[in-house]
């Protein structure tokens, strides 16, 4: 997604890393992360979201920002049913994953994040970094690092991106969690 105000630290993280990279933007919604990546010199961005209308808005966002259409793809697919296609389009240097916390019959974070990480393992280029975002108040800050440790052992937790100072939260376990991961030993 990346569209919301509290996602600004994630967009900044991406700005610092996008130059020349192939980016996979999972659950892309209106493609805000894609716009930032391409503005900062990403070689290509693959946007995937089940909602065709959200991707259509994403395409308009790219056009409004004067971004070259040949450097972005918009795939209206279910992440889990498009694994082979995403593998064929990869590998990816940067992955942004910002799934819904609960969306009936498509994604439920507490059940599906582990399966997503298992599939990502086959799509990563050497040295690939991941920004995993999750806005699920019922899942604490340790949820994603523990899943990476169990299901994507090739990556290690780096940091949780800070909350915006102008968007304070009382309970950091209940707000948006943006956590960065990289290959072990990198």
PDB file of C-alpha atoms in Angstrom:
ATOM      1  CA  UNK A   1       0.000   0.000   0.000  1.00  0.00           C
ATOM      2  CA  UNK A   2       2.285   2.774   1.241  1.00  0.00           C
ATOM      3  CA  UNK A   3      -0.410   5.354   0.650  1.00  0.00           C
ATOM      4  CA  UNK A   4      -1.219   6.198   4.253  1.00  0.00           C
ATOM      5  CA  UNK A   5       0.525   8.891   6.311  1.00  0.00           C
ATOM      6  CA  UNK A   6       1.972   6.443   8.826  1.00  0.00           C
ATOM      7  CA  UNK A   7       3.823   4.679   5.981  1.00  0.00           C
ATOM      8  CA  UNK A   8       6.151   7.642   5.348  1.00  0.00           C
ATOM      9  CA  UNK A   9       9.145   5.929   7.047  1.00  0.00           C
ATOM     10  CA  UNK A  10       8.668   2.987   4.665  1.00  0.00           C
ATOM     11  CA  UNK A  11       8.700   5.287   1.673  1.00  0.00           C
ATOM     12  CA  UNK A  12      11.905   6.903   2.989  1.00  0.00           C
ATOM     13  CA  UNK A  13      13.491   3.452   3.474  1.00  0.00           C
ATOM     14  CA  UNK A  14      12.633   2.665  -0.141  1.00  0.00           C
ATOM     15  CA  UNK A  15      14.013   6.007  -1.406  1.00  0.00           C
ATOM     16  CA  UNK A  16      17.406   5.133   0.046  1.00  0.00           C
ATOM     17  CA  UNK A  17      17.549   1.741  -1.682  1.00  0.00           C
ATOM     18  CA  UNK A  18      15.580   1.773  -4.959  1.00  0.00           C
ATOM     19  CA  UNK A  19      18.239   3.045  -7.399  1.00  0.00           C
ATOM     20  CA  UNK A  20      18.776   0.447 -10.129  1.00  0.00           C
ATOM     21  CA  UNK A  21      16.805  -2.259  -8.288  1.00  0.00           C
ATOM     22  CA  UNK A  22      14.110  -4.668  -9.426  1.00  0.00           C
ATOM     23  CA  UNK A  23      11.259  -4.233  -6.957  1.00  0.00           C
ATOM     24  CA  UNK A  24       8.375  -6.562  -6.137  1.00  0.00           C
ATOM     25  CA  UNK A  25       5.482  -4.662  -4.559  1.00  0.00           C
ATOM     26  CA  UNK A  26       3.105  -7.203  -3.021  1.00  0.00           C
ATOM     27  CA  UNK A  27      -0.408  -6.138  -2.038  1.00  0.00           C
ATOM     28  CA  UNK A  28       0.339  -2.922  -3.890  1.00  0.00           C
ATOM     29  CA  UNK A  29      -3.112  -1.307  -3.557  1.00  0.00           C
ATOM     30  CA  UNK A  30      -2.730   2.092  -5.301  1.00  0.00           C
ATOM     31  CA  UNK A  31       0.996   1.526  -5.932  1.00  0.00           C
ATOM     32  CA  UNK A  32       2.387   4.350  -3.770  1.00  0.00           C
ATOM     33  CA  UNK A  33       5.533   2.371  -2.985  1.00  0.00           C
ATOM     34  CA  UNK A  34       5.968   1.759  -6.717  1.00  0.00           C
ATOM     35  CA  UNK A  35       5.730   5.475  -7.485  1.00  0.00           C
ATOM     36  CA  UNK A  36       8.447   6.207  -4.914  1.00  0.00           C
ATOM     37  CA  UNK A  37      10.691   3.396  -6.191  1.00  0.00           C
ATOM     38  CA  UNK A  38      10.502   4.569  -9.783  1.00  0.00           C
ATOM     39  CA  UNK A  39      10.985   8.232  -8.833  1.00  0.00           C
ATOM     40  CA  UNK A  40      14.196   7.143  -7.104  1.00  0.00           C
ATOM     41  CA  UNK A  41      15.565   5.211 -10.053  1.00  0.00           C
ATOM     42  CA  UNK A  42      14.293   1.640  -9.675  1.00  0.00           C
ATOM     43  CA  UNK A  43      14.949  -0.356 -12.830  1.00  0.00           C
ATOM     44  CA  UNK A  44      11.514  -1.998 -12.701  1.00  0.00           C
ATOM     45  CA  UNK A  45       8.601  -2.527 -10.327  1.00  0.00           C
ATOM     46  CA  UNK A  46       6.180  -5.427 -10.398  1.00  0.00           C
ATOM     47  CA  UNK A  47       2.937  -4.465  -8.625  1.00  0.00           C
ATOM     48  CA  UNK A  48       0.577  -7.224  -7.600  1.00  0.00           C
ATOM     49  CA  UNK A  49      -2.850  -6.865  -6.041  1.00  0.00           C
ATOM     50  CA  UNK A  50      -6.124  -8.750  -6.403  1.00  0.00           C
ATOM     51  CA  UNK A  51      -8.126  -5.550  -6.837  1.00  0.00           C
ATOM     52  CA  UNK A  52      -8.128  -4.462 -10.471  1.00  0.00           C
ATOM     53  CA  UNK A  53      -9.631  -1.115  -9.490  1.00  0.00           C
ATOM     54  CA  UNK A  54      -6.772  -0.420  -7.057  1.00  0.00           C
ATOM     55  CA  UNK A  55      -4.221  -1.263  -9.752  1.00  0.00           C
ATOM     56  CA  UNK A  56      -6.048   1.003 -12.207  1.00  0.00           C
ATOM     57  CA  UNK A  57      -5.667   3.800  -9.656  1.00  0.00           C
ATOM     58  CA  UNK A  58      -2.005   2.825  -9.360  1.00  0.00           C
ATOM     59  CA  UNK A  59      -1.564   3.159 -13.112  1.00  0.00           C
ATOM     60  CA  UNK A  60      -3.147   6.618 -12.968  1.00  0.00           C
ATOM     61  CA  UNK A  61      -0.801   7.526 -10.087  1.00  0.00           C
ATOM     62  CA  UNK A  62       2.166   6.520 -12.235  1.00  0.00           C
ATOM     63  CA  UNK A  63       0.887   8.590 -15.170  1.00  0.00           C
ATOM     64  CA  UNK A  64       0.200  11.612 -12.942  1.00  0.00           C
ATOM     65  CA  UNK A  65       3.802  11.430 -11.737  1.00  0.00           C
ATOM     66  CA  UNK A  66       5.178  11.192 -15.282  1.00  0.00           C
ATOM     67  CA  UNK A  67       6.713   7.764 -14.736  1.00  0.00           C
ATOM     68  CA  UNK A  68       7.764   5.641 -17.724  1.00  0.00           C
ATOM     69  CA  UNK A  69       5.076   2.975 -18.221  1.00  0.00           C
ATOM     70  CA  UNK A  70       7.561   0.385 -19.485  1.00  0.00           C
ATOM     71  CA  UNK A  71       9.250   0.215 -16.056  1.00  0.00           C
ATOM     72  CA  UNK A  72       6.143  -0.887 -14.125  1.00  0.00           C
ATOM     73  CA  UNK A  73       3.857  -3.870 -14.392  1.00  0.00           C
ATOM     74  CA  UNK A  74       0.446  -4.152 -12.785  1.00  0.00           C
ATOM     75  CA  UNK A  75      -0.720  -7.702 -12.179  1.00  0.00           C
ATOM     76  CA  UNK A  76      -4.270  -8.231 -10.896  1.00  0.00           C
ATOM     77  CA  UNK A  77      -3.569 -11.599  -9.310  1.00  0.00           C
ATOM     78  CA  UNK A  78      -3.768 -13.458  -6.044  1.00  0.00           C
ATOM     79  CA  UNK A  79      -0.225 -13.606  -4.652  1.00  0.00           C
ATOM     80  CA  UNK A  80      -0.573 -17.289  -3.808  1.00  0.00           C
ATOM     81  CA  UNK A  81      -1.934 -18.292  -7.193  1.00  0.00           C
ATOM     82  CA  UNK A  82       0.705 -16.333  -9.098  1.00  0.00           C
ATOM     83  CA  UNK A  83       3.851 -17.726  -7.530  1.00  0.00           C
ATOM     84  CA  UNK A  84       5.201 -19.286 -10.735  1.00  0.00           C
ATOM     85  CA  UNK A  85       4.566 -16.093 -12.712  1.00  0.00           C
ATOM     86  CA  UNK A  86       6.266 -13.957 -10.049  1.00  0.00           C
ATOM     87  CA  UNK A  87       9.247 -16.339  -9.964  1.00  0.00           C
ATOM     88  CA  UNK A  88       9.562 -16.129 -13.751  1.00  0.00           C
ATOM     89  CA  UNK A  89       9.554 -12.316 -13.606  1.00  0.00           C
ATOM     90  CA  UNK A  90      12.184 -12.281 -10.816  1.00  0.00           C
ATOM     91  CA  UNK A  91      14.512 -12.378  -9.117  1.00  0.00           C
ATOM     92  CA  UNK A  92      13.920  -9.228  -7.088  1.00  0.00           C
ATOM     93  CA  UNK A  93      16.413  -6.986  -5.309  1.00  0.00           C
ATOM     94  CA  UNK A  94      13.793  -5.343  -3.081  1.00  0.00           C
ATOM     95  CA  UNK A  95      10.470  -6.702  -1.887  1.00  0.00           C
ATOM     96  CA  UNK A  96       7.742  -4.644  -0.261  1.00  0.00           C
ATOM     97  CA  UNK A  97       5.044  -6.656   1.449  1.00  0.00           C
ATOM     98  CA  UNK A  98       2.137  -4.706   2.922  1.00  0.00           C
ATOM     99  CA  UNK A  99      -0.773  -7.151   3.133  1.00  0.00           C
ATOM    100  CA  UNK A 100      -4.177  -6.520   4.622  1.00  0.00           C
ATOM    101  CA  UNK A 101      -4.399  -7.871   8.142  1.00  0.00           C
ATOM    102  CA  UNK A 102      -7.675  -9.653   7.426  1.00  0.00           C
ATOM    103  CA  UNK A 103      -9.404  -9.948   4.105  1.00  0.00           C
ATOM    104  CA  UNK A 104     -11.848 -12.849   3.946  1.00  0.00           C
ATOM    105  CA  UNK A 105     -11.064 -15.567   1.430  1.00  0.00           C
ATOM    106  CA  UNK A 106      -7.820 -13.938   0.317  1.00  0.00           C
ATOM    107  CA  UNK A 107      -5.404 -13.093   3.146  1.00  0.00           C
ATOM    108  CA  UNK A 108      -5.355 -13.394   6.906  1.00  0.00           C
ATOM    109  CA  UNK A 109      -2.022 -12.280   8.336  1.00  0.00           C
ATOM    110  CA  UNK A 110      -1.881 -14.686  11.259  1.00  0.00           C
ATOM    111  CA  UNK A 111      -2.416 -17.658   8.900  1.00  0.00           C
ATOM    112  CA  UNK A 112      -0.924 -16.569   5.576  1.00  0.00           C
ATOM    113  CA  UNK A 113       2.290 -14.628   6.344  1.00  0.00           C
ATOM    114  CA  UNK A 114       4.259 -17.853   6.886  1.00  0.00           C
ATOM    115  CA  UNK A 115       3.127 -19.254   3.525  1.00  0.00           C
ATOM    116  CA  UNK A 116       4.049 -15.961   1.851  1.00  0.00           C
ATOM    117  CA  UNK A 117       7.588 -16.062   3.258  1.00  0.00           C
ATOM    118  CA  UNK A 118       8.068 -19.636   2.061  1.00  0.00           C
ATOM    119  CA  UNK A 119       7.170 -18.562  -1.464  1.00  0.00           C
ATOM    120  CA  UNK A 120       9.360 -15.446  -1.350  1.00  0.00           C
ATOM    121  CA  UNK A 121      12.475 -17.522  -0.757  1.00  0.00           C
ATOM    122  CA  UNK A 122      12.487 -18.588  -4.422  1.00  0.00           C
ATOM    123  CA  UNK A 123      12.086 -15.040  -5.750  1.00  0.00           C
ATOM    124  CA  UNK A 124      14.931 -13.183  -4.050  1.00  0.00           C
ATOM    125  CA  UNK A 125      18.091 -12.066  -5.801  1.00  0.00           C
ATOM    126  CA  UNK A 126      21.345 -12.402  -3.857  1.00  0.00           C
ATOM    127  CA  UNK A 127      21.480  -9.544  -1.366  1.00  0.00           C
ATOM    128  CA  UNK A 128      17.746  -8.806  -1.633  1.00  0.00           C
ATOM    129  CA  UNK A 129      16.178  -6.693   1.083  1.00  0.00           C
ATOM    130  CA  UNK A 130      12.596  -6.917   2.296  1.00  0.00           C
ATOM    131  CA  UNK A 131      10.364  -4.324   3.892  1.00  0.00           C
ATOM    132  CA  UNK A 132       7.584  -6.214   5.639  1.00  0.00           C
ATOM    133  CA  UNK A 133       4.684  -4.031   6.774  1.00  0.00           C
ATOM    134  CA  UNK A 134       1.794  -5.195   8.889  1.00  0.00           C
ATOM    135  CA  UNK A 135      -1.038  -3.216  10.384  1.00  0.00           C
ATOM    136  CA  UNK A 136      -2.612  -5.888  12.586  1.00  0.00           C
ATOM    137  CA  UNK A 137      -3.218  -4.652  16.138  1.00  0.00           C
ATOM    138  CA  UNK A 138      -3.709  -8.226  17.353  1.00  0.00           C
ATOM    139  CA  UNK A 139      -0.205  -9.280  16.206  1.00  0.00           C
ATOM    140  CA  UNK A 140       2.711  -7.828  18.161  1.00  0.00           C
ATOM    141  CA  UNK A 141       6.044  -6.510  16.900  1.00  0.00           C
ATOM    142  CA  UNK A 142       7.732  -9.902  17.359  1.00  0.00           C
ATOM    143  CA  UNK A 143       5.325 -11.643  14.964  1.00  0.00           C
ATOM    144  CA  UNK A 144       7.191 -10.939  11.698  1.00  0.00           C
ATOM    145  CA  UNK A 145      10.761 -11.456  12.993  1.00  0.00           C
ATOM    146  CA  UNK A 146       9.695 -14.795  14.460  1.00  0.00           C
ATOM    147  CA  UNK A 147       8.099 -15.837  11.162  1.00  0.00           C
ATOM    148  CA  UNK A 148      11.214 -14.878   9.205  1.00  0.00           C
ATOM    149  CA  UNK A 149      13.329 -16.913  11.629  1.00  0.00           C
ATOM    150  CA  UNK A 150      11.098 -19.935  11.109  1.00  0.00           C
ATOM    151  CA  UNK A 151      10.207 -19.677   7.410  1.00  0.00           C
ATOM    152  CA  UNK A 152      12.800 -17.503   5.630  1.00  0.00           C
ATOM    153  CA  UNK A 153      15.998 -18.410   7.441  1.00  0.00           C
ATOM    154  CA  UNK A 154      18.171 -16.871   4.721  1.00  0.00           C
ATOM    155  CA  UNK A 155      17.101 -13.429   5.962  1.00  0.00           C
ATOM    156  CA  UNK A 156      17.693 -11.701   9.255  1.00  0.00           C
ATOM    157  CA  UNK A 157      15.860  -8.943  11.052  1.00  0.00           C
ATOM    158  CA  UNK A 158      17.550  -5.551  10.706  1.00  0.00           C
ATOM    159  CA  UNK A 159      15.251  -3.012  12.314  1.00  0.00           C
ATOM    160  CA  UNK A 160      11.783  -1.744  12.894  1.00  0.00           C
ATOM    161  CA  UNK A 161      11.369   1.560  11.135  1.00  0.00           C
ATOM    162  CA  UNK A 162      10.464   4.388  13.506  1.00  0.00           C
ATOM    163  CA  UNK A 163       6.971   5.735  13.848  1.00  0.00           C
ATOM    164  CA  UNK A 164       6.470   9.244  12.550  1.00  0.00           C
ATOM    165  CA  UNK A 165       6.869  11.851  15.285  1.00  0.00           C
ATOM    166  CA  UNK A 166       3.709  13.601  14.085  1.00  0.00           C
ATOM    167  CA  UNK A 167       1.804  10.303  14.113  1.00  0.00           C
ATOM    168  CA  UNK A 168       2.410   9.087  17.691  1.00  0.00           C
ATOM    169  CA  UNK A 169       1.118   5.746  18.925  1.00  0.00           C
ATOM    170  CA  UNK A 170       0.643   4.733  22.540  1.00  0.00           C
ATOM    171  CA  UNK A 171       1.067   0.998  21.995  1.00  0.00           C
ATOM    172  CA  UNK A 172       3.706   0.075  19.403  1.00  0.00           C
ATOM    173  CA  UNK A 173       2.401  -3.490  19.232  1.00  0.00           C
ATOM    174  CA  UNK A 174      -0.988  -2.263  18.009  1.00  0.00           C
ATOM    175  CA  UNK A 175       0.025   0.085  15.199  1.00  0.00           C
ATOM    176  CA  UNK A 176       1.630  -0.263  11.780  1.00  0.00           C
ATOM    177  CA  UNK A 177       4.814  -2.271  11.995  1.00  0.00           C
ATOM    178  CA  UNK A 178       7.365  -1.689   9.219  1.00  0.00           C
ATOM    179  CA  UNK A 179      10.296  -4.034   9.626  1.00  0.00           C
ATOM    180  CA  UNK A 180      13.366  -4.434   7.447  1.00  0.00           C
ATOM    181  CA  UNK A 181      15.107  -7.741   6.684  1.00  0.00           C
ATOM    182  CA  UNK A 182      18.236  -8.577   4.701  1.00  0.00           C
ATOM    183  CA  UNK A 183      20.289 -11.652   3.857  1.00  0.00           C
ATOM    184  CA  UNK A 184      22.150 -13.117   6.814  1.00  0.00           C
ATOM    185  CA  UNK A 185      25.656 -11.731   7.173  1.00  0.00           C
ATOM    186  CA  UNK A 186      25.128  -8.942   4.648  1.00  0.00           C
TER     187      UNK A 186
END
